[in-house]
Amino acid sequence: MDIIVPGHGSGGKLMNDLINHLIKSTLGNETIQLDDAAHLKLTTSSIAFTTDSYTITPIEFTGGTIGSLAVNGTVNDLSVMGATPQYISCALILEEGLEIETLKRILVSMEEAALKAGVAIVTGDTKVVQKGKGDRIYINTAGIGVFTNPLQRREIKPGDTIIINGSIGDHGTTIMALRNNLTFSKGLSSDCAALNHLIEDVIRHYPEAIKFMRDATRGGVASVLNEITKNAPFGAKLIEDNLPEKDEVRGVADILGIDPLYIANEGKVVIIADRSHAEGIVEIMKKHPEGKDACIIGHITEEFSGKTYIQTKIGGKRILPVLIEEQLPRIC
Amino acid sequence: MDIIVPGHGSGGKLMNDLINHLIKSTLGNETIQLDDAAHLKLTTSSIAFTTDSYTITPIEFTGGTIGSLAVNGTVNDLSVMGATPQYISCALILEEGLEIETLKRILVSMEEAALKAGVAIVTGDTKVVQKGKGDRIYINTAGIGVFTNPLQRREIKPGDTIIINGSIGDHGTTIMALRNNLTFSKGLSSDCAALNHLIEDVIRHYPEAIKFMRDATRGGVASVLNEITKNAPFGAKLIEDNLPEKDEVRGVADILGIDPLYIANEGKVVIIADRSHAEGIVEIMKKHPEGKDACIIGHITEEFSGKTYIQTKIGGKRILPVLIEEQLPRIC
């Protein structure tokens, strides 16, 4: 049996074999049982809870798979709240016909991502849908993180600094290039990564300086900033000269006519911080592999309040509008 | 705009409008913000964590929708562990072309189910897939429950009693009848219901007597018992005369050649309890609407160890084998 058949979702022996011999044995670890529901002990009763479904196509790409993406995305959603990610669930929707070998590679990449992030996959579910009612595999991961030292809410003010941990648009551009068979783009790779260690390090060193953190996924860096500036008494100014962009990303984005500021990232966090500690935060980030290209990309301003805008290389200013239509479906 | 389009999953304005004006306004409550991740305070640090994706077709049926099913299923998974369900996540995978009105009805049924069960839907996610890559709507719900008075693990022994809270096979039979256009089956209705109040009441009265609890979903009552008896030093005997079955269910099951013991339920819990308190447990169950037809359906035995079997109406005994193949895909 080397493909998924409807019986793998039946509640019978086929399903039990799949779960026990492939899923549990790949994802399980020695201390925690992957069962219908997991019984967990937390170190605190103040928690963060999040969920995301992943429907990306293709399901395997340079720099990751739908499995590592699902783990890292949920880890990052918890981390940007200031929580320490601990437990992840894994719910699979498998399309009839998916090769078991492919499923195995994806599960292995999930487990590797979980180990790297230091989280445990503790509970799961498997459903099978008929051919043509899915797209090989969809994965939902929910996650629980604990607040050991919760971040205080601090008011964003003109003068605050906008920081990112590295180059923008890598994930979405990699996926677009794959889908469009842009073969010259061999240097492209998704930035898919867990940011919890980097973020925890920043919080540990500068707990007072951080005003806002968000991972810049769907809609990219511009959409994260637009969410903050919407109806706000301040604007967000990006400085084009400072934006870290890889040449390959810029090249593909130009061909496709898309602005990298709106392209999804899967390993990038935007931080708004007090100006006096901005350089220190960048230095901390640079000590982590996921932050080696960290830099300051802009500031919170009094002008253009309610808007996100960019100061271009030639010195002009341009509003970055709220994204309305789809740039690229199923990027995550 | 009255159907789902790709832009509803883009991270832009269309998605924000859908989330704010339909999803949050339907599912949200006043105290808890439905955001990327929720910050929650628990009453204890000992928790249960579970996840399930729901891919049922049809998405609306007599007695429920994919939405109420998703809430009740996750509530029940937590309840049978002895946990008190508190928080639910809601991740939607919407197929392009789904009518917004249908989505709204499903969200309303989720919120009604959550209110009835006393749980809060606190975090969510929305993805859109192209036409032909899904089946209108798939929903994942993860859930967190707290252990206030955790159930102790107690050894199942010959002489223990097998109890159920009502008629078997209602959910799966309703779905099969709908799919097969069996129009004579108008009396059929899914048993889709949250069992947390009933289960908590049983635990409160008989904390020492309960040895095992499980909701009998995919694979039905027979599969729950087969899971317990597999490699065990005891057998599980069901008494056919005692099995609560509705006439309509028996009729449809006979036509389709399926045994109701293997048909999915969505509001039934199987309890194995010390014989001395079995009648008391049944009495408690009967006080709840979800338990009005509760009864004893069998016993744990020394004979046929490792097997689940049935004593038929004519006095014979028949093994109920482990289900191997699919009876009905996408029943939940």
XYZ file of C-alpha atoms in Angstrom:
664
model
C 0.000 0.000 0.000
C 1.877 3.088 -1.108
C -0.845 5.672 -1.542
C -3.558 7.042 0.717
C -6.948 5.359 0.252
C -10.310 6.255 1.851
C -9.887 3.476 4.426
C -7.000 5.388 5.970
C -9.619 7.709 7.442
C -12.185 5.127 8.471
C -11.575 4.615 12.157
C -10.590 1.008 11.414
C -7.426 -1.042 11.146
C -6.008 0.770 8.097
C -6.258 4.074 9.921
C -4.797 2.685 13.114
C -1.861 1.229 11.204
C -1.196 4.535 9.454
C -1.359 6.422 12.733
C 0.707 3.970 14.747
C 3.312 2.951 12.193
C 3.835 6.186 10.345
C 2.434 9.229 12.120
C 3.059 8.406 15.774
C 6.392 6.775 15.097
C 7.594 9.822 13.173
C 6.106 12.598 15.282
C 5.937 11.022 18.696
C 8.659 11.377 21.242
C 9.370 9.166 24.190
C 7.696 11.146 26.906
C 4.463 12.247 25.288
C 1.763 10.057 23.809
C 0.180 11.234 20.580
C -3.451 10.410 21.370
C -6.959 11.735 20.798
C -6.299 14.297 23.473
C -3.111 15.002 25.379
C -2.875 15.530 29.121
C -0.326 18.281 29.705
C 1.235 19.994 32.679
C 2.051 23.648 32.142
C 4.509 25.703 34.136
C 2.020 28.565 34.346
C -1.721 29.045 33.876
C -1.300 32.111 31.657
C -1.177 30.865 28.090
C -1.331 31.814 24.428
C -3.455 29.688 22.082
C -3.355 29.876 18.294
C -4.347 27.908 15.194
C -3.463 27.938 11.498
C -4.335 25.728 8.569
C -1.721 25.330 5.854
C -2.850 24.810 2.271
C 0.317 25.799 0.426
C 1.081 24.462 -3.014
C 3.580 23.072 -3.887
C 3.787 21.076 -0.656
C 7.574 20.718 -0.930
C 9.780 23.665 -1.859
C 13.319 24.953 -1.467
C 13.751 25.689 2.223
C 10.824 23.749 3.603
C 7.658 21.688 3.250
C 4.050 22.240 4.228
C 4.989 20.334 7.403
C 7.896 22.502 8.568
C 5.863 25.564 7.552
C 2.969 24.411 9.750
C 5.192 23.953 12.784
C 7.217 27.138 12.295
C 4.181 29.278 11.507
C 2.417 28.287 14.707
C 5.600 28.638 16.763
C 6.035 32.158 15.378
C 2.425 33.181 16.048
C 2.942 32.293 19.709
C 6.399 33.865 19.906
C 5.341 37.290 18.645
C 2.834 37.435 21.515
C 5.733 37.073 23.903
C 4.803 33.481 24.777
C 7.146 30.502 24.889
C 5.760 27.879 22.469
C 5.447 24.462 24.089
C 2.848 22.183 22.532
C 1.622 21.736 18.972
C -1.234 19.699 17.520
C -1.151 18.171 14.055
C -4.360 17.593 12.075
C -3.950 16.153 8.582
C -6.456 16.293 5.728
C -5.106 13.810 3.201
C -6.367 13.543 -0.354
C -6.882 10.041 -1.675
C -3.890 9.179 -3.853
C -1.216 10.998 -1.843
C 1.960 8.905 -1.895
C 2.819 7.492 1.536
C 6.477 8.342 0.865
C 5.583 12.002 0.382
C 3.544 11.990 3.581
C 6.509 10.494 5.378
C 8.896 13.201 4.154
C 6.460 15.862 5.309
C 6.048 14.279 8.742
C 9.826 14.011 9.102
C 10.193 17.695 8.266
C 7.526 18.519 10.887
C 9.348 16.574 13.544
C 12.683 18.163 12.615
C 11.129 21.627 12.800
C 9.541 20.809 16.170
C 12.836 19.549 17.586
C 14.674 22.629 16.372
C 12.071 24.949 17.889
C 11.948 22.930 21.100
C 8.220 22.196 20.946
C 6.421 18.857 21.243
C 3.744 17.605 18.862
C 1.349 16.066 21.349
C -2.002 15.363 19.723
C -3.331 14.800 16.236
C -6.071 13.836 13.830
C -6.217 12.285 10.373
C -8.972 12.681 7.800
C -9.047 11.384 4.236
C -11.017 13.106 1.448
C -11.731 11.724 -2.016
C -9.588 12.532 -5.015
C -10.488 16.020 -6.223
C -11.757 17.209 -2.821
C -8.404 18.429 -1.538
C -4.916 19.062 -2.837
C -2.715 16.193 -1.622
C -2.375 17.417 1.968
C -3.621 20.211 4.185
C -2.259 20.543 7.710
C -3.681 22.367 10.693
C -1.460 23.101 13.650
C -2.786 24.646 16.833
C -0.307 25.694 19.471
C -0.056 26.472 23.153
C 2.594 28.752 24.600
C 3.157 29.866 28.167
C 3.714 33.386 29.389
C 6.600 33.353 31.788
C 7.316 37.069 31.553
C 4.407 38.543 29.608
C 5.192 41.581 27.486
C 3.454 44.739 28.635
C 1.398 46.644 26.106
C 3.272 49.869 25.316
C 2.102 52.787 23.262
C 3.650 53.235 19.808
C 4.881 56.811 19.312
C 6.519 58.913 16.608
C 10.257 58.335 16.808
C 9.969 54.592 17.462
C 12.074 52.361 15.250
C 10.926 49.622 12.835
C 13.235 46.592 12.799
C 13.265 43.367 10.782
C 15.436 40.291 11.229
C 16.438 39.900 7.567
C 15.564 39.931 3.890
C 11.975 40.357 2.754
C 9.825 38.353 0.355
C 11.920 35.177 0.266
C 9.103 32.713 0.966
C 6.450 34.049 -1.391
C 8.935 34.649 -4.174
C 10.273 31.100 -3.923
C 6.738 29.716 -4.198
C 5.853 32.002 -7.119
C 9.022 31.068 -8.974
C 8.273 27.359 -8.488
C 4.711 27.740 -9.694
C 5.760 29.763 -12.725
C 8.712 27.501 -13.555
C 11.135 30.406 -13.413
C 14.177 28.187 -13.745
C 16.738 30.977 -13.528
C 15.782 31.520 -9.889
C 17.891 28.713 -8.466
C 19.279 30.857 -5.653
C 15.832 31.355 -4.129
C 14.881 29.636 -0.892
C 12.006 30.078 1.533
C 12.949 31.739 4.826
C 10.651 29.252 6.651
C 12.063 29.140 10.195
C 11.075 29.173 13.845
C 11.830 32.532 15.419
C 11.139 31.673 19.045
C 14.760 31.506 20.187
C 15.605 34.825 18.513
C 12.498 36.537 19.869
C 12.986 35.196 23.391
C 16.551 36.479 23.358
C 15.406 39.955 22.310
C 12.694 40.017 24.988
C 15.118 38.830 27.654
C 17.534 41.667 26.884
C 15.057 44.456 26.116
C 11.751 43.703 27.852
C 10.942 47.399 28.220
C 11.822 48.541 24.719
C 9.492 46.387 22.612
C 6.210 47.994 21.610
C 4.974 45.580 18.959
C 5.995 42.329 17.274
C 4.359 40.503 14.371
C 5.492 37.865 11.904
C 5.094 39.213 8.381
C 3.310 36.362 6.599
C 0.360 36.798 4.196
C 0.364 40.339 2.861
C 4.016 40.901 3.804
C 5.703 43.689 5.750
C 3.475 46.384 4.222
C 0.312 44.677 5.504
C 1.703 44.284 9.022
C 2.447 48.003 9.140
C -0.859 48.954 7.560
C -2.604 47.067 10.329
C -0.802 49.183 12.924
C -1.210 52.544 11.225
C -4.884 52.087 10.319
C -6.772 54.897 12.105
C -3.667 55.595 14.206
C -2.384 59.083 15.118
C 0.957 58.262 13.486
C 2.420 56.954 10.235
C 4.994 54.271 9.469
C 7.845 55.264 7.162
C 10.028 52.659 5.481
C 13.345 53.668 3.945
C 13.831 51.904 0.625
C 17.613 52.128 0.856
C 17.517 50.145 4.092
C 15.228 47.306 2.972
C 17.096 44.000 2.919
C 16.179 42.300 -0.346
C 17.957 39.478 -2.092
C 18.815 40.115 -5.746
C 16.993 36.946 -6.800
C 13.853 38.087 -4.973
C 13.975 41.521 -6.550
C 14.487 39.958 -9.990
C 11.521 37.595 -9.763
C 9.298 40.220 -8.145
C 10.115 42.664 -10.965
C 9.254 40.107 -13.633
C 5.948 39.323 -11.937
C 5.220 42.960 -11.160
C 4.839 42.448 -7.441
C 6.296 44.554 -4.629
C 8.369 42.422 -2.180
C 6.907 44.501 0.649
C 3.601 42.699 0.030
C 5.110 39.236 -0.400
C 4.718 36.643 2.354
C 7.614 35.752 4.632
C 7.699 32.724 6.909
C 10.710 33.549 9.056
C 10.540 37.289 9.485
C 9.412 39.340 12.449
C 8.709 43.071 12.373
C 9.471 44.769 15.684
C 8.597 48.290 16.683
C 10.851 49.403 19.499
C 11.940 52.405 21.467
C 14.587 54.218 19.427
C 17.150 54.206 22.240
C 17.383 50.395 22.199
C 16.943 49.750 18.481
C 20.637 49.207 17.756
C 20.947 46.875 20.716
C 17.994 44.790 19.498
C 19.554 44.497 16.042
C 22.820 43.325 17.636
C 21.010 40.597 19.601
C 19.186 39.451 16.465
C 22.440 39.215 14.507
C 23.725 36.582 16.925
C 21.036 34.180 15.671
C 21.175 32.463 12.268
C 17.615 33.703 11.598
C 18.683 37.266 12.320
C 22.090 37.633 10.705
C 20.783 40.267 8.282
C 18.716 42.131 10.894
C 18.442 45.872 10.388
C 16.439 49.031 10.960
C 14.046 49.610 8.063
C 12.105 52.676 9.136
C 10.452 54.769 11.799
C 7.139 55.781 13.232
C 6.370 59.342 12.147
C 4.024 62.217 12.836
C 3.479 62.859 9.135
C 1.107 60.744 7.035
C -0.736 59.629 10.170
C -2.877 56.550 9.520
C -0.678 55.526 6.589
C 2.282 53.311 5.838
C 4.645 54.841 3.265
C 8.084 54.478 1.796
C 10.862 56.969 1.209
C 12.220 55.864 -2.158
C 15.833 55.689 -3.240
C 15.434 58.919 -5.177
C 13.999 60.705 -2.147
C 10.274 60.677 -2.984
C 7.535 59.374 -0.734
C 4.922 56.845 -1.760
C 1.947 55.501 0.203
C 1.800 51.710 0.550
C -1.930 51.070 0.227
C -3.896 48.401 2.020
C -3.821 45.249 -0.098
C -7.256 44.519 -1.471
C -6.982 41.688 -3.940
C -5.177 38.407 -3.929
C -1.549 38.513 -5.025
C -0.946 34.807 -4.689
C -3.332 32.284 -3.230
C -2.161 29.411 -1.060
C 1.212 30.797 -0.148
C 0.887 29.263 3.315
C -20.150 39.768 -2.978
C -22.074 36.674 -2.033
C -19.607 33.867 -2.640
C -16.087 33.164 -1.406
C -13.352 34.294 -3.822
C -9.560 33.766 -3.587
C -9.085 37.298 -2.225
C -10.900 36.275 0.955
C -7.725 34.417 1.897
C -5.178 36.991 0.771
C -4.224 38.822 3.931
C -5.718 42.011 2.462
C -8.861 44.075 2.833
C -11.279 41.421 1.531
C -10.015 38.954 4.121
C -10.103 41.495 6.920
C -13.681 42.406 6.036
C -14.745 38.762 6.017
C -13.061 38.139 9.352
C -14.286 41.306 11.051
C -17.794 41.574 9.667
C -18.790 37.927 9.467
C -16.518 35.603 11.422
C -15.628 37.698 14.459
C -19.058 39.266 14.718
C -20.705 35.842 14.684
C -18.249 33.875 16.803
C -16.791 36.541 19.032
C -18.138 37.335 22.420
C -17.689 40.504 24.380
C -14.916 39.427 26.653
C -12.594 37.580 24.322
C -10.966 38.903 21.186
C -10.793 36.520 18.243
C -7.246 37.257 17.101
C -4.203 35.561 15.623
C -3.482 34.141 19.035
C -5.491 34.412 22.221
C -4.093 35.253 25.648
C -5.930 33.081 28.166
C -5.960 32.669 31.908
C -6.611 29.124 33.082
C -7.833 28.102 36.508
C -5.246 25.317 36.636
C -2.052 24.402 34.842
C -3.122 20.798 34.235
C -4.832 20.729 30.851
C -6.157 18.538 28.061
C -5.383 19.538 24.458
C -7.048 18.044 21.401
C -7.611 18.714 17.699
C -9.965 17.464 14.992
C -10.586 18.428 11.402
C -14.125 18.072 10.089
C -14.643 17.202 6.417
C -18.206 15.897 6.567
C -20.444 15.999 3.501
C -23.185 17.200 3.366
C -22.173 20.195 5.455
C -25.733 20.747 6.687
C -27.892 17.847 7.859
C -30.816 17.060 10.123
C -29.625 17.705 13.651
C -26.539 19.766 12.912
C -23.988 21.304 10.567
C -20.260 20.848 10.055
C -19.944 23.800 12.449
C -21.903 22.413 15.401
C -20.246 19.053 14.772
C -16.801 20.665 14.993
C -17.571 22.328 18.306
C -19.355 19.348 19.862
C -16.769 16.832 18.676
C -13.913 18.734 20.258
C -15.893 19.391 23.445
C -16.591 15.661 23.708
C -12.966 14.650 23.111
C -11.962 16.790 26.080
C -14.874 15.685 28.252
C -14.182 11.964 27.951
C -10.694 12.610 29.345
C -12.342 14.037 32.439
C -11.423 17.606 31.512
C -13.723 20.633 31.548
C -13.705 22.110 28.023
C -13.024 25.856 28.047
C -11.492 27.207 24.855
C -11.925 26.289 21.203
C -10.106 27.448 18.076
C -11.765 27.655 14.675
C -9.749 27.252 11.468
C -11.698 27.402 8.213
C -10.621 26.066 4.819
C -13.101 27.615 2.391
C -13.467 26.515 -1.207
C -13.842 29.278 -3.761
C -17.546 29.563 -4.619
C -18.970 28.775 -1.169
C -22.017 30.962 -0.611
C -21.479 33.538 2.130
C -24.996 32.802 3.399
C -24.099 29.151 3.904
C -20.912 30.126 5.720
C -22.963 32.399 7.941
C -25.419 29.636 8.871
C -22.508 27.366 9.750
C -20.826 30.006 11.892
C -24.108 30.686 13.688
C -24.502 26.980 14.441
C -20.915 26.923 15.806
C -21.606 29.824 18.111
C -24.881 28.277 19.302
C -23.121 24.993 20.012
C -20.348 26.806 21.870
C -22.825 28.748 24.003
C -24.743 25.586 24.837
C -21.568 23.750 25.813
C -20.272 26.742 27.736
C -17.022 27.075 25.797
C -15.537 30.152 24.125
C -14.213 30.266 20.560
C -11.123 32.392 21.102
C -8.834 32.190 18.080
C -9.157 31.396 14.401
C -7.758 31.221 10.902
C -9.217 31.460 7.398
C -7.771 29.966 4.226
C -9.305 29.914 0.757
C -8.550 27.177 -1.796
C -9.461 27.191 -5.480
C -12.605 25.567 -6.810
C -12.010 21.813 -6.977
C -9.348 21.783 -4.243
C -11.734 21.383 -1.338
C -15.385 20.613 -0.728
C -17.106 23.891 0.193
C -15.813 24.032 3.781
C -13.519 22.102 6.093
C -13.244 23.132 9.730
C -10.561 22.365 12.272
C -11.272 22.890 15.935
C -8.615 22.459 18.584
C -9.655 22.591 22.207
C -8.278 23.180 25.659
C -9.869 21.768 28.786
C -8.798 22.039 32.393
C -8.503 19.211 34.892
C -10.104 20.339 38.098
C -10.565 16.851 39.504
C -8.616 14.552 37.197
C -9.989 11.051 36.811
C -7.691 8.389 38.165
C -6.734 5.543 35.851
C -8.496 2.422 37.098
C -8.070 -1.118 35.893
C -10.870 -2.606 33.802
C -11.907 -6.015 35.156
C -14.342 -8.796 34.309
C -17.685 -7.898 35.843
C -17.458 -4.211 34.950
C -20.471 -2.735 33.201
C -20.672 -1.126 29.749
C -23.012 1.876 29.621
C -24.141 4.173 26.830
C -26.179 7.379 27.030
C -28.645 6.531 24.246
C -29.397 5.151 20.802
C -26.591 4.067 18.496
C -25.820 4.917 14.896
C -28.007 8.018 14.573
C -25.370 10.335 13.119
C -23.835 8.059 10.514
C -27.208 6.731 9.408
C -28.597 10.232 8.945
C -25.632 11.143 6.758
C -25.868 7.916 4.737
C -29.584 8.385 4.164
C -29.005 11.955 2.973
C -26.256 10.902 0.620
C -28.306 8.046 -0.786
C -31.507 10.094 -1.055
C -33.420 7.636 1.103
C -36.472 9.839 1.326
C -38.483 7.525 3.557
C -36.050 8.190 6.406
C -37.580 11.483 7.484
C -37.495 10.578 11.175
C -33.697 10.357 11.187
C -31.623 12.998 12.914
C -27.975 13.217 13.902
C -27.305 12.912 17.625
C -24.667 15.688 17.320
C -24.460 17.145 20.844
C -22.036 18.314 23.497
C -21.780 15.791 26.315
C -19.702 17.806 28.749
C -22.503 18.654 31.175
C -23.716 15.035 31.285
C -20.193 13.667 31.721
C -19.274 16.193 34.401
C -22.408 15.271 36.320
C -21.525 11.573 36.174
C -17.952 12.232 37.293
C -19.114 14.460 40.140
C -21.397 11.747 41.496
C -19.270 8.692 40.791
C -15.599 9.739 40.599
C -14.424 6.352 41.859
C -16.586 4.140 39.688
C -15.538 5.218 36.201
C -12.857 3.118 34.540
C -13.052 4.329 30.960
C -14.942 6.837 28.825
C -14.816 7.405 25.085
C -17.103 9.089 22.576
C -18.108 6.548 19.922
C -17.465 8.458 16.680
C -15.772 6.973 13.582
C -16.045 3.188 13.726
C -18.897 3.295 16.222
C -19.400 1.510 19.543
C -17.800 -1.706 18.273
C -14.551 0.077 17.415
C -14.356 1.796 20.813
C -14.684 -1.568 22.537
C -12.270 -3.279 20.151
C -9.686 -0.694 21.069
C -10.065 -1.603 24.751
C -10.117 -5.358 24.336
C -7.216 -5.534 21.881
C -4.530 -7.682 23.569
C -6.412 -7.354 26.885
C -6.903 -10.191 29.409
C -10.675 -9.733 29.140
C -13.458 -9.546 26.584
C -16.328 -7.109 26.055
C -19.802 -8.613 25.675
C -22.689 -6.596 24.257
C -26.243 -7.810 24.728
C -28.206 -7.302 21.530
C -31.525 -7.134 23.381
C -30.233 -4.153 25.360
C -28.870 -2.083 22.475
C -30.853 1.128 22.064
C -31.535 1.493 18.344
C -34.108 3.657 16.640
C -36.359 1.862 14.156
C -35.406 4.298 11.395
C -31.716 3.630 12.011
C -32.218 -0.124 11.936
C -34.234 0.194 8.724
C -31.646 2.229 6.838
C -28.755 0.165 8.190
C -30.464 -3.033 7.026
C -30.997 -1.649 3.529
C -27.370 -0.569 3.291
C -26.095 -3.760 4.916
C -24.235 -2.007 7.699
C -24.213 -2.887 11.396
C -25.226 0.139 13.578
C -22.547 -0.930 16.056
C -19.968 0.280 13.527
C -21.787 3.466 12.583
C -20.505 6.825 13.822
C -22.239 8.660 16.628
C -21.621 12.296 17.513
C -23.353 12.521 20.864
C -22.731 9.164 22.478
C -20.297 8.207 25.182
C -19.394 4.644 26.143
C -18.559 4.297 29.817
C -17.063 1.281 31.524
C -17.826 1.419 35.225
C -17.746 -0.616 38.374
C -20.838 -2.810 38.411
C -21.977 -1.592 41.828
C -22.525 1.959 40.558
C -23.731 1.226 37.035
C -27.415 1.774 37.775
C -26.635 5.008 39.584
C -24.658 6.292 36.591
C -27.534 5.478 34.251
C -29.907 7.391 36.545
C -27.668 10.484 36.476
C -27.442 10.296 32.680
C -31.208 10.099 32.333
C -31.581 13.505 33.966
C -29.865 15.088 30.948
C -31.549 15.517 27.552
C -28.519 13.844 25.944
C -28.896 10.844 28.255
C -32.624 10.203 28.450
C -32.247 6.793 26.793
C -29.138 5.803 28.752
C -28.801 2.113 29.541
C -26.490 -0.787 30.278
C -25.490 -2.531 27.047
C -23.036 -5.178 28.204
C -20.253 -6.333 30.494
C -16.570 -7.012 30.652
C -16.036 -10.781 30.662
C -13.404 -13.397 31.261
C -14.396 -15.331 28.150
C -13.300 -14.283 24.664
C -10.422 -12.309 26.123
C -9.007 -9.850 23.616
C -12.303 -9.727 21.716
C -15.483 -7.699 21.548
C -18.561 -9.839 20.915
C -22.311 -9.745 20.989
C -24.870 -12.054 22.540
C -27.593 -12.096 19.907
C -31.317 -12.030 20.453
C -31.512 -15.769 19.794
C -28.794 -16.478 22.355
C -25.794 -17.025 20.080
C -22.469 -15.246 20.365
C -20.760 -13.456 17.532
C -17.348 -11.747 17.461
C -17.387 -8.105 16.355
C -14.198 -7.915 14.310
C -11.889 -4.938 14.044
C -13.111 -2.751 11.202
C -10.640 -2.807 8.348
C -12.154 -0.990 5.416
C -14.044 2.211 5.032
C -17.774 2.004 5.660
C -18.481 5.618 4.884
C -15.902 8.290 4.228
C -16.282 11.821 5.525
C -18.854 11.122 8.198
C -17.206 13.726 10.447
